[in-house]
Amino acid sequence: MTTSTLTRLEISETDDTISLATLRRAAEALGCELHYAWVPRQPLTTTLEERTSRLAQQQMAAISRMALEAQSTSREHLEAQTRALANSLLKGSRRALWKERGQ
């Protein structure tokens, strides 16, 4: 691998314009394998808890909008129901957590 090729690789890497194909060819030229991965910024359990909480809040908001003013529940009761729904979602299908509504 020439110096000019390495310089171009470094520049394109710095600019975030390098392709996987280019990285793979460079790895092969250096006698290496290319491995890439997505590394979560937080534990998976935290991500799942945040997602189920957000979905539960959305669903409870839709339900509470439908309730009549005279029949509205207390804030504590609504929060407890939201937590229970989030726990139920967490125990269900993980795939369903990421589907957009209407799919």
CSV table of C-alpha atoms in Angstrom, one decimal:
chain,number,residue,atom,x,y,z
A,1,MET,CA,0.0,0.0,0.0
A,2,THR,CA,1.5,3.3,-1.0
A,3,THR,CA,1.9,6.4,1.2
A,4,SER,CA,-0.6,8.3,-1.0
A,5,THR,CA,-3.2,5.6,-0.7
A,6,LEU,CA,-2.8,5.6,3.1
A,7,THR,CA,-3.1,9.4,3.2
A,8,ARG,CA,-6.3,9.3,1.2
A,9,LEU,CA,-7.7,6.6,3.5
A,10,GLU,CA,-6.9,8.6,6.5
A,11,ILE,CA,-8.5,11.8,5.0
A,12,SER,CA,-11.7,10.0,4.0
A,13,GLU,CA,-11.9,8.4,7.4
A,14,THR,CA,-11.5,11.8,9.1
A,15,ASP,CA,-14.2,13.2,6.8
A,16,ASP,CA,-16.6,10.3,7.5
A,17,THR,CA,-16.6,9.5,3.8
A,18,ILE,CA,-14.8,6.2,3.8
A,19,SER,CA,-16.8,3.2,2.6
A,20,LEU,CA,-16.9,-0.3,4.0
A,21,ALA,CA,-15.5,-1.6,0.7
A,22,THR,CA,-12.5,0.7,1.0
A,23,LEU,CA,-11.9,-0.3,4.6
A,24,ARG,CA,-12.2,-4.0,3.7
A,25,ARG,CA,-9.6,-3.6,0.9
A,26,ALA,CA,-7.3,-1.8,3.2
A,27,ALA,CA,-7.7,-4.5,5.8
A,28,GLU,CA,-6.9,-7.2,3.3
A,29,ALA,CA,-3.8,-5.3,2.1
A,30,LEU,CA,-2.6,-5.2,5.7
A,31,GLY,CA,-3.4,-8.9,6.2
A,32,CYS,CA,-6.3,-8.1,8.5
A,33,GLU,CA,-10.0,-8.7,8.7
A,34,LEU,CA,-12.5,-5.9,8.9
A,35,HIS,CA,-15.0,-6.1,11.8
A,36,TYR,CA,-17.5,-3.3,12.5
A,37,ALA,CA,-20.1,-3.2,15.2
A,38,TRP,CA,-22.7,-0.9,16.8
A,39,VAL,CA,-21.8,-0.3,20.4
A,40,PRO,CA,-24.8,0.8,22.6
A,41,ARG,CA,-24.2,4.0,24.6
A,42,GLN,CA,-26.2,2.5,27.5
A,43,PRO,CA,-27.1,-0.9,28.8
A,44,LEU,CA,-29.8,-2.7,26.8
A,45,THR,CA,-32.0,-3.0,29.9
A,46,THR,CA,-32.0,0.9,30.2
A,47,THR,CA,-32.9,1.2,26.5
A,48,LEU,CA,-35.8,-1.2,26.9
A,49,GLU,CA,-37.1,0.4,30.0
A,50,GLU,CA,-37.0,3.9,28.4
A,51,ARG,CA,-38.8,2.5,25.3
A,52,THR,CA,-41.5,0.7,27.2
A,53,SER,CA,-42.0,3.8,29.5
A,54,ARG,CA,-42.4,6.1,26.5
A,55,LEU,CA,-44.8,3.7,24.8
A,56,ALA,CA,-46.9,3.3,28.0
A,57,GLN,CA,-47.0,7.1,28.4
A,58,GLN,CA,-48.2,7.5,24.8
A,59,GLN,CA,-50.9,4.8,25.2
A,60,MET,CA,-52.1,6.2,28.6
A,61,ALA,CA,-52.2,9.7,27.1
A,62,ALA,CA,-54.5,8.5,24.4
A,63,ILE,CA,-56.7,6.7,27.0
A,64,SER,CA,-56.8,9.7,29.3
A,65,ARG,CA,-57.9,12.0,26.5
A,66,MET,CA,-60.9,9.8,25.9
A,67,ALA,CA,-61.9,9.8,29.5
A,68,LEU,CA,-64.7,12.2,30.6
A,69,GLU,CA,-63.6,15.0,32.9
A,70,ALA,CA,-65.9,13.7,35.7
A,71,GLN,CA,-64.4,10.2,35.4
A,72,SER,CA,-60.7,11.2,35.3
A,73,THR,CA,-58.4,9.4,37.7
A,74,SER,CA,-55.9,10.8,40.1
A,75,ARG,CA,-52.3,11.5,38.9
A,76,GLU,CA,-51.0,8.8,41.2
A,77,HIS,CA,-53.4,6.3,39.9
A,78,LEU,CA,-52.5,7.2,36.3
A,79,GLU,CA,-48.8,6.9,37.0
A,80,ALA,CA,-49.3,3.5,38.6
A,81,GLN,CA,-51.3,2.4,35.6
A,82,THR,CA,-48.5,3.7,33.3
A,83,ARG,CA,-45.8,1.8,35.2
A,84,ALA,CA,-47.9,-1.4,35.1
A,85,LEU,CA,-48.4,-1.0,31.4
A,86,ALA,CA,-44.7,-0.4,30.8
A,87,ASN,CA,-43.9,-3.6,32.8
A,88,SER,CA,-46.4,-5.5,30.8
A,89,LEU,CA,-44.8,-4.2,27.5
A,90,LEU,CA,-41.4,-5.1,28.8
A,91,LYS,CA,-42.5,-8.7,29.3
A,92,GLY,CA,-44.1,-8.9,25.9
A,93,SER,CA,-42.6,-9.1,22.4
A,94,ARG,CA,-39.4,-7.1,22.0
A,95,ARG,CA,-40.0,-6.8,18.3
A,96,ALA,CA,-43.3,-5.1,19.0
A,97,LEU,CA,-41.6,-2.4,21.0
A,98,TRP,CA,-39.9,-1.0,17.8
A,99,LYS,CA,-42.8,-1.2,15.4
A,100,GLU,CA,-44.3,2.1,14.5
A,101,ARG,CA,-48.0,2.5,15.1
A,102,GLY,CA,-50.2,1.3,12.2
A,103,GLN,CA,-47.7,-1.3,11.1
